[in-house]
CSV table of C-alpha atoms and ligand atoms in Angstrom, one decimal:
chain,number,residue,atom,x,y,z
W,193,UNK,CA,0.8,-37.8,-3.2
W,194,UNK,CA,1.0,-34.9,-5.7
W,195,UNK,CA,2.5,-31.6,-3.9
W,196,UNK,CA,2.6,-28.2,-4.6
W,197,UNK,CA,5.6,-25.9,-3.5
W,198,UNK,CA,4.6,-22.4,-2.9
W,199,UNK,CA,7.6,-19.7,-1.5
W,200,UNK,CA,11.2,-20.6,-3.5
W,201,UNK,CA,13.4,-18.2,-1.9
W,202,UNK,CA,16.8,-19.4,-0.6
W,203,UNK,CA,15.4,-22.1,1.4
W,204,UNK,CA,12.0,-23.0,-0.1
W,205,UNK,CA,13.9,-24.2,-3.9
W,206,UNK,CA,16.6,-26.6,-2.1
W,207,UNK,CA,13.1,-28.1,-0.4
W,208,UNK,CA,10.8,-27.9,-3.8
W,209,UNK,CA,14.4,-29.9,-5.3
W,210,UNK,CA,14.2,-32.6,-2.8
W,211,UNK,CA,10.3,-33.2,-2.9
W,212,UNK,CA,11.3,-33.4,-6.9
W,213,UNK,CA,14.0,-36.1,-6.0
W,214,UNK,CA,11.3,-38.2,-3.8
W,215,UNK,CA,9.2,-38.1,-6.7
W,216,UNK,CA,6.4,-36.1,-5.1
W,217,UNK,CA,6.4,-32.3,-6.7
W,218,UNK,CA,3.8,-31.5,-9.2
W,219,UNK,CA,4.0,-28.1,-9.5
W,220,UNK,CA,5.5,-24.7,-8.2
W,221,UNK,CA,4.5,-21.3,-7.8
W,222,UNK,CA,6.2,-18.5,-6.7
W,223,UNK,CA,5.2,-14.9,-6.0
W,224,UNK,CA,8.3,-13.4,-8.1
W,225,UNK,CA,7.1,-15.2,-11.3
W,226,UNK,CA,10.4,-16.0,-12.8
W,227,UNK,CA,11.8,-17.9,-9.9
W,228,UNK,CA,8.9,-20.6,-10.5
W,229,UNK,CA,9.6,-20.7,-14.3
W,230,UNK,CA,13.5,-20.8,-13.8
W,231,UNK,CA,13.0,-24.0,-11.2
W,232,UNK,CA,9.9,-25.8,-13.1
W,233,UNK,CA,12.6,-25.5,-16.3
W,234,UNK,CA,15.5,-27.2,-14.4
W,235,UNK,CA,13.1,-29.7,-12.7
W,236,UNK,CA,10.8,-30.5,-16.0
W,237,UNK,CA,7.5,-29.8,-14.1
W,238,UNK,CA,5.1,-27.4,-14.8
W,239,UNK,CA,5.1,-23.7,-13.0
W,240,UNK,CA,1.8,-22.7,-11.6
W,241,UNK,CA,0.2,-19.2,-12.7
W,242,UNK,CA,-1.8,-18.7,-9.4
W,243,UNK,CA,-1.7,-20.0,-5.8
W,244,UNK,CA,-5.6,-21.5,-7.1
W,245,UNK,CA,-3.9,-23.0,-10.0
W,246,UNK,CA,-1.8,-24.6,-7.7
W,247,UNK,CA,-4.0,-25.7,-5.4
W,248,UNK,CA,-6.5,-27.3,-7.2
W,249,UNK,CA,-3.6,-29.8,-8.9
W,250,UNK,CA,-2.5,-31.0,-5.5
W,251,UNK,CA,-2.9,-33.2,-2.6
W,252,UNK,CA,-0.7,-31.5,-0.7
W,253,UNK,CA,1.1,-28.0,-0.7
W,254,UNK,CA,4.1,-27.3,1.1
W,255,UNK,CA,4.6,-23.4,2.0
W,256,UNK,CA,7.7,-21.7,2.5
W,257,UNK,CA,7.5,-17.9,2.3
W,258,UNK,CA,8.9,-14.7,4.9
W,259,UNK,CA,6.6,-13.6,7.2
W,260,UNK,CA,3.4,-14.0,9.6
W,261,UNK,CA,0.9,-12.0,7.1
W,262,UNK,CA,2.7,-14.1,4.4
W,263,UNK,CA,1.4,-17.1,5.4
W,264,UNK,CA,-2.3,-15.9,6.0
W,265,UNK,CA,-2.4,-14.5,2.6
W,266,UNK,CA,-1.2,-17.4,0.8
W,267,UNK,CA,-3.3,-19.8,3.1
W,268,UNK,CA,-6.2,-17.6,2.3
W,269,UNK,CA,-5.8,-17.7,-1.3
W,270,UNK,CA,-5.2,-21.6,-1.7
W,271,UNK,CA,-8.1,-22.1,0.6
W,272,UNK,CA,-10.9,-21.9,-1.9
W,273,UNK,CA,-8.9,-24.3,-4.5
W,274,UNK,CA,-8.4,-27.0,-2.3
W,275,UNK,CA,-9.5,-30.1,-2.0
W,276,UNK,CA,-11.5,-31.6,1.0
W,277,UNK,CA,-8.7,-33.6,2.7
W,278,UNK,CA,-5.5,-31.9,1.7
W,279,UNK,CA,-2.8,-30.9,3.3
W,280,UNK,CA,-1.2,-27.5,4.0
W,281,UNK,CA,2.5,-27.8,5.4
W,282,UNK,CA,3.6,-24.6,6.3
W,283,UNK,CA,7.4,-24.4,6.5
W,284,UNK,CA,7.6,-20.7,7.3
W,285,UNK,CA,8.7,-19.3,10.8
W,286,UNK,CA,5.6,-17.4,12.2
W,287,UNK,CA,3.8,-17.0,15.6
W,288,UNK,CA,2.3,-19.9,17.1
W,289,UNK,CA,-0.9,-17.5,17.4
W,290,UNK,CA,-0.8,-16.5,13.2
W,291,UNK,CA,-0.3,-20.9,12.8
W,292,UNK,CA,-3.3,-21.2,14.4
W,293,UNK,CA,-5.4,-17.7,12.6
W,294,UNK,CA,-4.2,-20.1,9.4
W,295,UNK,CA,-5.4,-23.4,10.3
W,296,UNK,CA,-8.7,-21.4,11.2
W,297,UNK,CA,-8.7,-20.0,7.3
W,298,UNK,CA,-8.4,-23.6,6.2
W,299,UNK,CA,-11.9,-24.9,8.6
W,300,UNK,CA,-14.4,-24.8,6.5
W,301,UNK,CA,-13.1,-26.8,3.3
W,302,UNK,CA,-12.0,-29.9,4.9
W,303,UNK,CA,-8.3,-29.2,4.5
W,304,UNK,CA,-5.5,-29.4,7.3
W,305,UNK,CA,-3.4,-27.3,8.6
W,306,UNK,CA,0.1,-28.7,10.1
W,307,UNK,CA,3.1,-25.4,10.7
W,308,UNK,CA,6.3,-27.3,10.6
W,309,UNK,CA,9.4,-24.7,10.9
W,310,UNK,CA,12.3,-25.8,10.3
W,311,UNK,CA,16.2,-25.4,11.3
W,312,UNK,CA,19.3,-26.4,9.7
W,313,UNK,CA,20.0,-23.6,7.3
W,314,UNK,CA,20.3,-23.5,3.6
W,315,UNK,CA,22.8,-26.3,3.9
W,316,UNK,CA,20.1,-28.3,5.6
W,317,UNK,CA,17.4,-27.8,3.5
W,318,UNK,CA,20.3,-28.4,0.7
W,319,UNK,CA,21.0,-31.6,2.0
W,320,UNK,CA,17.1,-32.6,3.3
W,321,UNK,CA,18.8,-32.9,6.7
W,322,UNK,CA,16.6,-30.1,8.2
W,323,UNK,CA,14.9,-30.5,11.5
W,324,UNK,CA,11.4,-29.8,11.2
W,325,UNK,CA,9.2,-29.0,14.0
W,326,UNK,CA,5.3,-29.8,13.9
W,327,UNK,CA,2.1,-28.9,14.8
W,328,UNK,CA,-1.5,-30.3,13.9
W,329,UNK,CA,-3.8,-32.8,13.9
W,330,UNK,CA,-1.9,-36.8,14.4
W,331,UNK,CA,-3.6,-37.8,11.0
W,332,UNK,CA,-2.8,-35.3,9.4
W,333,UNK,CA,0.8,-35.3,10.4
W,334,UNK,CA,1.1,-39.1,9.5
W,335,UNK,CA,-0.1,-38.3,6.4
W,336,UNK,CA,2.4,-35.8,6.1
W,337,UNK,CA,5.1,-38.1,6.8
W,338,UNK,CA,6.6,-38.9,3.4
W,339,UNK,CA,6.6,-35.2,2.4
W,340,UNK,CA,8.3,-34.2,5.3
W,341,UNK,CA,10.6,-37.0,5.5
W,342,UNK,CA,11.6,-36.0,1.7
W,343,UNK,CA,13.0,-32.3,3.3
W,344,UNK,CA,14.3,-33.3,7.3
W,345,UNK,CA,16.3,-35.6,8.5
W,346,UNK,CA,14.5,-34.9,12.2
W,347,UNK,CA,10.6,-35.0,11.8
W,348,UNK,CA,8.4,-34.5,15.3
W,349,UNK,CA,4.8,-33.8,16.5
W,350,UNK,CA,5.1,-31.4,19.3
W,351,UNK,CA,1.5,-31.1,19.6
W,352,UNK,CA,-1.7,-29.2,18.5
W,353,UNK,CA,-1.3,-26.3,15.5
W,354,UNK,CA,1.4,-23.8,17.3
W,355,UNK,CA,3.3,-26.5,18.8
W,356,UNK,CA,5.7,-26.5,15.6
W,357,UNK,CA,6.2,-22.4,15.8
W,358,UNK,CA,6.4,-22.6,19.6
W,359,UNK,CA,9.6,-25.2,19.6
W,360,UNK,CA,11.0,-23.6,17.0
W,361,UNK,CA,11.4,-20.1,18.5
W,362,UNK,CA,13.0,-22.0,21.5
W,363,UNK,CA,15.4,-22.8,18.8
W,364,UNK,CA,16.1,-19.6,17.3
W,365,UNK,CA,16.2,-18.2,21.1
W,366,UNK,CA,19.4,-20.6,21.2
W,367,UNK,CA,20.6,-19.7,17.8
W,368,UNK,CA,20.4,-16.1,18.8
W,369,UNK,CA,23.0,-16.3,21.9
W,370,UNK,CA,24.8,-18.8,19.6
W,371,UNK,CA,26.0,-16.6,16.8
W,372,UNK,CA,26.5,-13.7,19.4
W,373,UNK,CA,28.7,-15.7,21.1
W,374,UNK,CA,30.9,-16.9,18.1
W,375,UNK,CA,31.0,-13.5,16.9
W,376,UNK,CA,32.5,-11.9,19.7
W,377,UNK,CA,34.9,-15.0,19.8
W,378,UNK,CA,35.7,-14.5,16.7
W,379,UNK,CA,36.6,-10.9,17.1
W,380,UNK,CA,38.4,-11.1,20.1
W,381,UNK,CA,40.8,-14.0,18.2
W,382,UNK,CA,41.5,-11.6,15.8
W,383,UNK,CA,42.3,-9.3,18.0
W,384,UNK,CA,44.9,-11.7,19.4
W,385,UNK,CA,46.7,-12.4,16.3
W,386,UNK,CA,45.6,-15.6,16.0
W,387,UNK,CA,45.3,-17.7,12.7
W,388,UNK,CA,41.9,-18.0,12.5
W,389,UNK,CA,41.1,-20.6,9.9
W,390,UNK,CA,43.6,-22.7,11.9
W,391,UNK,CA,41.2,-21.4,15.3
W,392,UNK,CA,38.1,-22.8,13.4
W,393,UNK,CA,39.5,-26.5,12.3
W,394,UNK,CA,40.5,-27.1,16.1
W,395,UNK,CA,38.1,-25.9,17.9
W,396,UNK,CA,35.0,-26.7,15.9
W,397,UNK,CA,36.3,-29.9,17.4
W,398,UNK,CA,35.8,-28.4,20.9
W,399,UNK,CA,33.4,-28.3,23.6
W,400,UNK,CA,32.1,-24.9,22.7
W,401,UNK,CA,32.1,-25.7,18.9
W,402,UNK,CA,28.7,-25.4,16.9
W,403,UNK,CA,26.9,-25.7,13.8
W,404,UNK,CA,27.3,-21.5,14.1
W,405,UNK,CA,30.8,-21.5,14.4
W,406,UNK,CA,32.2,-24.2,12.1
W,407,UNK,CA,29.8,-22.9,9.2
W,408,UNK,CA,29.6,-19.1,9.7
W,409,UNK,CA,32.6,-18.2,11.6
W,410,UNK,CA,34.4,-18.5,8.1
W,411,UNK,CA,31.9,-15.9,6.7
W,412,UNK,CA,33.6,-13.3,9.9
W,413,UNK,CA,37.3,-14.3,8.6
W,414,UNK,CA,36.5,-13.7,4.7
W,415,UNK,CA,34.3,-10.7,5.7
W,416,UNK,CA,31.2,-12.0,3.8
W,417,UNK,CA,27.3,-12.6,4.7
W,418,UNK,CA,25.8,-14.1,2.0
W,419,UNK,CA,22.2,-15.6,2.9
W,420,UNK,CA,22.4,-17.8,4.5
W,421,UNK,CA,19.9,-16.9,7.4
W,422,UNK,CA,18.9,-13.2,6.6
W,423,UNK,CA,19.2,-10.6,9.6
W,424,UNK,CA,15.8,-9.4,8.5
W,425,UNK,CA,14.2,-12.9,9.2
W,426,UNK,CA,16.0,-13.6,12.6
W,427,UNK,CA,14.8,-10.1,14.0
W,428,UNK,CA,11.2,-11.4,12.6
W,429,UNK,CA,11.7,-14.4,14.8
W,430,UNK,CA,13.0,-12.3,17.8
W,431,UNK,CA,10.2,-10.6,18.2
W,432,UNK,CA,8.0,-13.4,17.9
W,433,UNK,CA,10.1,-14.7,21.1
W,434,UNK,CA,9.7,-11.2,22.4
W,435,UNK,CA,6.0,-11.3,22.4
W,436,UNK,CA,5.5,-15.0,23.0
W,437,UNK,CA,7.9,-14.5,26.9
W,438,UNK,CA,6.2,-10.9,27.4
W,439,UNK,CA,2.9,-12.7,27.7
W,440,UNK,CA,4.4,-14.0,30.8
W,441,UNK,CA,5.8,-10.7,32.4
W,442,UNK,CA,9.4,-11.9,30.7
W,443,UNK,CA,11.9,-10.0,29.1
W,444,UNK,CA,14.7,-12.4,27.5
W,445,UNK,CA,18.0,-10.7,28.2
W,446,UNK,CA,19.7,-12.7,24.8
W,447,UNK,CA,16.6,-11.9,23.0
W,448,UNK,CA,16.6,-8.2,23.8
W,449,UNK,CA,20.7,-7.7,23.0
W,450,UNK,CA,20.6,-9.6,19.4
W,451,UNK,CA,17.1,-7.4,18.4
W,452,UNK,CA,19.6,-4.3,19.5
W,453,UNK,CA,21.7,-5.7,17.1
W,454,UNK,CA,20.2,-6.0,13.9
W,455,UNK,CA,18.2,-3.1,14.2
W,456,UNK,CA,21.5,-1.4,14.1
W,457,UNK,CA,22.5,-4.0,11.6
W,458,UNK,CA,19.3,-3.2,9.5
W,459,UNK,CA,19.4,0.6,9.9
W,460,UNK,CA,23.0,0.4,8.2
W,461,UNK,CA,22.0,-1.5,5.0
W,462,UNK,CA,22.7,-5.3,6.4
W,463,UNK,CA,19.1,-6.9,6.8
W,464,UNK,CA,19.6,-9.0,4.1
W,465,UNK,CA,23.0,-10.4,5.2
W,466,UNK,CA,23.3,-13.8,6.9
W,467,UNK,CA,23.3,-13.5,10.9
W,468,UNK,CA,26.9,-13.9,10.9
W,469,UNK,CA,27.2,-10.2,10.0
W,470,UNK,CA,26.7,-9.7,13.8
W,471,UNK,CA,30.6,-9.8,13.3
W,472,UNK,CA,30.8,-6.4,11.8
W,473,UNK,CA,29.8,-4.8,15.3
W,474,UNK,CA,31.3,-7.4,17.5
W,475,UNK,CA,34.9,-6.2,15.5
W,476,UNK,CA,34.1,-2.9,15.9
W,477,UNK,CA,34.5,-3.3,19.8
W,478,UNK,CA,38.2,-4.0,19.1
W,479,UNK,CA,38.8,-1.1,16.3
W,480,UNK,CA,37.2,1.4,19.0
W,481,UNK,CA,39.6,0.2,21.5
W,482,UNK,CA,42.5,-0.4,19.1
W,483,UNK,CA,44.8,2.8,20.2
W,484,UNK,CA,44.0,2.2,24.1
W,485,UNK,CA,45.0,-1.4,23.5
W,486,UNK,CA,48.3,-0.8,21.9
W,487,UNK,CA,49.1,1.6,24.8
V,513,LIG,P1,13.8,-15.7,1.4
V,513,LIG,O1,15.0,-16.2,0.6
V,513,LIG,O2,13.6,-14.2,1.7
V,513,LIG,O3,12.5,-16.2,0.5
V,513,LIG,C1,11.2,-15.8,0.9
V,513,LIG,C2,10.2,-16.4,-0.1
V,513,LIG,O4,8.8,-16.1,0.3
V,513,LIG,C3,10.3,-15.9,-1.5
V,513,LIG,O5,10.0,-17.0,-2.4
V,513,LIG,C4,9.3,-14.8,-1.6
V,513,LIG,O6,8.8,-14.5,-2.9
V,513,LIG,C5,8.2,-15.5,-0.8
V,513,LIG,N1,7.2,-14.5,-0.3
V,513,LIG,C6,7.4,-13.6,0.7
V,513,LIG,N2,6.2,-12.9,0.9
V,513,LIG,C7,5.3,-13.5,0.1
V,513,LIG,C8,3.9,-13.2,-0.1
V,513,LIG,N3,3.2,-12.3,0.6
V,513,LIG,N4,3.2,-14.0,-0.9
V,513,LIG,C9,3.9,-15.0,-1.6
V,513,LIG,N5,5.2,-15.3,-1.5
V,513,LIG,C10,5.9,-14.5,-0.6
V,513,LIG,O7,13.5,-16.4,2.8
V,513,LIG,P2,14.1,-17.8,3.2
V,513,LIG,O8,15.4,-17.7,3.9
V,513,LIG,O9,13.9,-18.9,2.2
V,513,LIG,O10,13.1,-18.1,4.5
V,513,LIG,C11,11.8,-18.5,4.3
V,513,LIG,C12,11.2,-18.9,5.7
V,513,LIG,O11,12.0,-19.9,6.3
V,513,LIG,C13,11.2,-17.7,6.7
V,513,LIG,O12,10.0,-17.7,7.5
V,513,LIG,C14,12.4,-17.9,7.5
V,513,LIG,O13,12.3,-17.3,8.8
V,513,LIG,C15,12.5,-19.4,7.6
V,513,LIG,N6,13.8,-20.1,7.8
V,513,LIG,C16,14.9,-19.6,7.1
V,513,LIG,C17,16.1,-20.2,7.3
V,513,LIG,C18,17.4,-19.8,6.6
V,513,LIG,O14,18.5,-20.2,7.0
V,513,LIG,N7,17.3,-19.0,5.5
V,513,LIG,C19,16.2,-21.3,8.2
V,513,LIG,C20,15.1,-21.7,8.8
V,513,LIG,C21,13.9,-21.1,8.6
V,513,LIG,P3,9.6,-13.5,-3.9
V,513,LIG,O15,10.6,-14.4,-4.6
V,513,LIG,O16,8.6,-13.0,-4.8
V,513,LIG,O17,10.3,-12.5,-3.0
């Protein structure tokens, strides 16, 4: 299986890495030039020129770029390039509606479509211990298999295309109350006085410990977001949530508090921070409140 990695931001060139490991990248593009002749330099494979270029080399191209009209407009440029039978793996987090607009793009030439989002952070796509989350066609996702395997440590079939996109917005629905939570922990501890890398050690150990808190709650005591999981991107998923619960008359109380959030967090410069910068207004609760508390 020859594979093509297309999107090498700060999670897509930890996965293009690991696909190099397992011995299955062939090539790389990226739409930021540079970044794809930087990484084929480091990895001794060749950097693609176009996403055609690309596509007509592979068997298989994995996709890894920001945002819903992202992913039609690479799909829609590889589409032509591609051979009958390959595969398109899209890693990005989109609607399950847009999965299914792309696996529509992809009908006609004999290619499939799988969208398999994934969770676990840069550290997990680091460490090819990412959950992945997949939609598509059975054969297609068992021909998938040793790609996907080479990036995730977790690899399921939830279903038909949108099946992927659908279970991982449940996710980011958790991760969303998650870092809210551990933010607001973490401001009221240091309101408290307390030694807070001492806090972390014990009770990431804890019953209300997560992956959240024991890797980002340090980012709240240094006082620094680097991506990480970009604001930007978790609003994008939010309101993808939003949408997906309103066609049922829902409005997600978690959902609606964390999009308040980073829009103020976006409006003042943060968007490209890691979640964890939910912190700076979680504190701010405290400063507000700091002569009324020392009363
Ligand atoms: P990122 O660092 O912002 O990288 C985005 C990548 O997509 C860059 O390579 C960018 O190219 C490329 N791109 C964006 N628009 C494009 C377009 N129209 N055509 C071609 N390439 C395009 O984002 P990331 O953190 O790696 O996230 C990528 C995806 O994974 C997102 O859907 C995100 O929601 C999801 N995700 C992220 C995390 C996380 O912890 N970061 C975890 C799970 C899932 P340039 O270099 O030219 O900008």
């Amino acid at each position: 299986m020859r594979v093509g990695f297309v999107g090498l931001g700060a999670m897509g060139a930890h996965m293009a890495r690991n696909l190099h490991k397992a011995g299955l990248l062939a090539t790389v593009w990226n739409r930021t030039a540079e970044k794809a002749r930087m990484l084929g330099t480091e990895l001794a494979i060749p950097a693609s020129t176009s996403l055609a270029e690309l596509a007509g080399q592979v068997d298989a191209v994995v996709s890894c770029v920001s945002a819903d009209a992202d992913v039609l407009e690479v799909t829609a440029a590889l589409a032509p390039s591609l051979a009958a039978g390959a595969l398109v793996i899209d890693c990005s987090t989109i609607a399950a509606d847009t999965a299914r607009r792309a696996a529509d793009l992809l009908r006609s030439t004999g290619a499939a479509f799988l969208d398999c989002p994934v969770s676990g952070g840069v550290e997990g796509a680091r460490d090819a211990t990412l959950a992945i989350m997949c939609g598509g066609d059975p054969q297609a996702f068992e021909r998938a298999r040793p790609v996907l395997a080479a990036m995730g440590r977790t690899v399921t079939l939830f279903g038909p295309v949108g099946n992927g996109q659908a279970a991982k917005a449940t996710n980011q629905i958790m991760c969303a109350g998650i870092i809210e939570a551990v933010a607001e922990a973490m401001a009221f501890a240091r309101a408290q006085g307390l030694p807070l890398e001492k806090l972390i050690e014990t009770l990431g150990k804890g019953a209300g410990s997560s992956w959240y808190f024991v890797h980002r709650a340090p980012n709240m005591v240094q006082g620094s977001y680097p991506a990480g999981f970009r604001v930007r991107l978790h609003a994008k998923d939010l309101s993808i949530c939003r949408d997906m619960a309103a066609r049922f008359g829902v409005s997600l109380p978690v959902v609606e508090r964390m999009l308040g959030e980073y829009a103020e967090l976006i409006a003042r410069g943060h968007g490209d921070e890691d979640i964890s910068a939910t912190f700076r207004l979680k504190a701010e609760l405290f400063t507000q409140h700091d002569g009324a508390s020392r009363d």
